[in-house]
């Protein structure tokens, strides 16, 4: 089986000409199916930029990224992401006027599922994340950790083949963070799915199939 994600000689600059800043320097990386790959390193080393390139939110300056054997920023990229990629944002990105269940159900609603059915499925996922009693709460009524769990439910609900996570346990206590990683691991161990996690949280390293340690836009080494 081909890797879930392949990065070859990947370069990313921000800005142009003399003011350009190179964030990634010819990076090579493969993300296998069936496990969790973690991107670890100090802030500013390029982890989130790499994640955004995998998602197709950014385009590389040079080199190539292939996700599920597709160029993620090519024609039809929005449709591709909607069906195949779940993204857990560090800042949650919840819609303030929707309930927790409605926020979690957004990917299903975007795919045409009826509201009642989508919300029912969202409630089931939220219950597994310990939010069974908060499904009708608005984001403003939830703590930061609870909002993060809603964001995680939203990323998992449509069973994407690739889940990209930007610091998914940063706002969670140790017990809740461990429960979230157990759920991600349960999804990732399937043969045709992969999870990529950007993290500073050493408490969750044991969940990784491989850890790519980054520094200054390069991969120093990979632990597996």
Coordinates of C-alpha atoms in Angstrom, one line a residue:
X1 CA 0.0 0.0 0.0
X2 CA 1.2 3.5 -0.8
X3 CA 1.8 5.9 2.1
X4 CA -1.2 8.1 3.1
X5 CA 1.0 11.2 2.7
X6 CA 4.2 11.6 0.7
X7 CA 6.3 14.8 1.0
X8 CA 9.3 15.1 -1.4
X9 CA 11.9 17.9 -1.3
X10 CA 9.2 20.1 0.2
X11 CA 10.0 23.8 0.4
X12 CA 7.7 26.6 1.7
X13 CA 8.6 30.3 1.6
X14 CA 6.4 33.1 3.0
X15 CA 6.9 36.4 1.2
X16 CA 8.8 37.0 -2.0
X17 CA 12.2 38.4 -3.1
X18 CA 14.5 39.7 -0.5
X19 CA 11.9 39.6 2.2
X20 CA 11.0 35.9 1.7
X21 CA 11.3 33.7 4.8
X22 CA 11.9 30.0 4.2
X23 CA 10.0 27.8 6.7
X24 CA 10.5 24.4 5.2
X25 CA 13.8 23.4 3.6
X26 CA 13.6 20.4 1.2
X27 CA 11.7 18.2 3.6
X28 CA 11.1 14.5 2.9
X29 CA 8.5 12.5 4.9
X30 CA 6.1 9.6 4.5
X31 CA 3.0 9.1 6.6
X32 CA 1.9 5.4 6.7
X33 CA -1.6 4.2 7.0
X34 CA -2.7 2.4 10.1
X35 CA -1.2 4.5 12.8
X36 CA -0.4 7.9 14.3
X37 CA 2.5 10.0 13.1
X38 CA 3.5 12.9 15.4
X39 CA 5.4 16.0 14.4
X40 CA 7.4 17.2 17.3
X41 CA 9.7 20.2 17.8
X42 CA 9.9 23.7 19.2
X43 CA 7.4 26.5 18.2
X44 CA 8.4 28.0 14.8
X45 CA 10.1 24.9 13.4
X46 CA 7.5 24.4 10.7
X47 CA 5.2 21.8 12.1
X48 CA 1.9 23.6 11.5
X49 CA 3.1 24.8 8.1
X50 CA 3.7 21.2 7.1
X51 CA 0.3 20.2 8.4
X52 CA -1.3 23.0 6.4
X53 CA 0.4 21.8 3.2
X54 CA -0.9 18.3 3.8
X55 CA -4.4 19.7 4.2
X56 CA -4.1 21.8 1.0
X57 CA -4.6 25.0 2.8
X58 CA -1.2 26.2 1.5
X59 CA 0.7 25.5 -1.7
X60 CA 4.4 24.5 -1.6
X61 CA 7.0 26.8 -3.0
X62 CA 8.9 23.8 -4.4
X63 CA 8.7 20.0 -4.1
X64 CA 5.5 18.0 -3.8
X65 CA 2.9 16.8 -1.4
X66 CA 0.6 13.9 -2.3
X67 CA -2.3 12.9 0.1
X68 CA -4.2 9.7 -0.6
X69 CA -2.4 9.7 -4.0
X70 CA -3.9 13.1 -4.8
X71 CA -2.4 16.6 -4.9
X72 CA -4.3 18.3 -2.0
X73 CA -4.3 21.8 -3.4
X74 CA -5.2 20.8 -7.0
X75 CA -8.5 21.0 -8.8
X76 CA -11.4 19.9 -6.7
X77 CA -9.4 20.2 -3.5
X78 CA -12.3 21.5 -1.5
X79 CA -14.4 18.5 -2.3
X80 CA -11.4 16.2 -1.7
X81 CA -10.9 17.7 1.8
X82 CA -14.6 17.5 2.7
X83 CA -14.7 13.8 2.0
X84 CA -11.3 12.6 3.0
X85 CA -9.7 14.9 5.6
X86 CA -10.6 15.8 9.2
X87 CA -8.8 18.8 10.7
X88 CA -8.6 19.5 14.4
X89 CA -7.6 23.2 14.7
X90 CA -5.7 24.5 17.7
X91 CA -8.2 27.4 18.1
X92 CA -11.3 25.2 17.8
X93 CA -13.0 27.2 15.0
X94 CA -16.5 26.5 16.3
X95 CA -19.6 28.4 15.1
X96 CA -20.9 30.4 18.0
X97 CA -24.6 30.2 17.1
X98 CA -24.6 26.4 16.9
X99 CA -24.9 23.9 19.7
X100 CA -22.1 21.4 20.4
X101 CA -23.9 18.7 18.5
X102 CA -24.6 20.9 15.5
X103 CA -21.0 22.0 15.4
X104 CA -19.8 18.4 15.4
X105 CA -22.4 17.6 12.7
X106 CA -21.2 20.2 10.2
X107 CA -19.2 17.7 8.0
X108 CA -22.3 15.5 7.7
X109 CA -24.6 18.4 6.9
X110 CA -22.2 19.6 4.2
X111 CA -22.4 16.1 2.7
X112 CA -26.2 16.4 2.5
X113 CA -27.3 14.4 5.6
X114 CA -30.6 15.4 7.2
X115 CA -30.2 17.6 10.3
X116 CA -31.8 15.2 12.7
X117 CA -29.7 12.2 11.6
X118 CA -26.5 14.2 11.6
X119 CA -27.1 15.6 15.1
X120 CA -27.9 12.1 16.4
X121 CA -24.6 10.8 15.1
X122 CA -22.8 13.9 16.6
X123 CA -24.4 13.2 20.0
X124 CA -23.0 9.6 19.9
X125 CA -19.5 10.9 19.2
X126 CA -19.7 13.6 21.8
X127 CA -20.8 11.1 24.4
X128 CA -17.7 9.0 23.7
X129 CA -15.7 12.1 24.4
X130 CA -17.4 12.7 27.7
X131 CA -19.7 15.5 26.5
X132 CA -23.0 13.5 26.5
X133 CA -24.6 16.1 28.8
X134 CA -23.4 19.1 26.9
X135 CA -24.7 18.4 23.3
X136 CA -27.1 21.3 23.4
X137 CA -24.6 23.8 24.8
X138 CA -23.2 26.7 22.7
X139 CA -19.4 27.2 22.5
X140 CA -19.6 30.2 24.9
X141 CA -21.1 27.8 27.5
X142 CA -18.2 25.4 27.3
X143 CA -14.7 25.4 28.7
X144 CA -11.7 25.5 26.5
X145 CA -11.2 21.8 26.9
X146 CA -14.8 21.0 26.2
X147 CA -14.6 23.1 23.0
X148 CA -11.6 21.2 21.9
X149 CA -13.5 17.9 22.3
X150 CA -16.3 19.3 20.1
X151 CA -13.7 20.2 17.5
X152 CA -12.3 16.7 17.7
X153 CA -15.8 15.2 17.3
X154 CA -16.3 17.3 14.2
X155 CA -13.1 16.0 12.7
X156 CA -13.9 12.3 13.4
X157 CA -17.6 12.3 12.6
X158 CA -17.4 11.6 8.8
X159 CA -14.8 8.9 9.2
X160 CA -12.1 10.6 7.1
X161 CA -9.1 8.6 5.8
X162 CA -6.7 11.3 7.0
X163 CA -7.0 13.2 10.3
X164 CA -4.7 16.2 10.8
X165 CA -4.4 17.5 14.4
X166 CA -2.8 20.7 15.5
X167 CA -2.1 20.3 19.3
X168 CA -5.3 18.3 20.0
X169 CA -4.5 17.9 23.7
X170 CA -3.0 21.4 24.4
X171 CA -6.1 22.6 26.3
X172 CA -6.9 19.3 28.0
X173 CA -6.0 17.8 31.4
X174 CA -4.0 14.6 31.4
X175 CA -7.0 12.3 31.8
X176 CA -9.1 13.9 29.1
X177 CA -6.1 14.2 26.8
X178 CA -5.4 10.5 27.2
X179 CA -9.0 9.6 26.4
X180 CA -8.9 11.8 23.3
X181 CA -5.7 10.0 22.1
X182 CA -7.3 6.6 22.8
X183 CA -10.1 7.6 20.5
X184 CA -7.7 8.9 17.8
X185 CA -5.7 5.7 18.1
X186 CA -8.9 3.6 17.7
X187 CA -9.5 5.4 14.4
X188 CA -5.9 5.3 13.2
X189 CA -5.3 1.6 13.7
X190 CA -7.6 0.8 10.7
X191 CA -5.6 -0.2 7.7
X192 CA -6.9 2.5 5.4
X193 CA -6.6 5.5 7.7
X194 CA -3.9 7.7 9.2
X195 CA -3.5 10.4 11.8
X196 CA -1.0 13.2 11.9
X197 CA -0.6 15.1 15.2
X198 CA 1.4 18.2 15.8
X199 CA 2.2 18.3 19.5
X200 CA 4.4 19.5 22.3
X201 CA 2.8 17.1 24.7
X202 CA 5.2 14.4 25.7
X203 CA 2.5 12.7 27.7
X204 CA 1.0 11.4 24.4
X205 CA 4.1 10.2 22.7
X206 CA 3.4 6.6 23.5
X207 CA 0.4 6.7 21.1
X208 CA 2.7 7.3 18.1
X209 CA 3.6 4.8 15.5
X210 CA 6.4 7.2 14.5
X211 CA 7.6 10.6 15.7
X212 CA 9.2 13.0 13.3
X213 CA 11.4 15.4 15.2
X214 CA 11.6 18.8 13.5
X215 CA 14.0 21.8 13.8
X216 CA 14.3 24.9 11.6
X217 CA 12.1 23.4 8.8
X218 CA 13.9 20.1 8.6
X219 CA 13.3 16.6 10.0
X220 CA 16.2 15.7 12.3
X221 CA 15.2 12.1 12.8
X222 CA 12.3 9.8 13.0
X223 CA 11.6 7.5 16.0
X224 CA 9.5 4.5 15.3

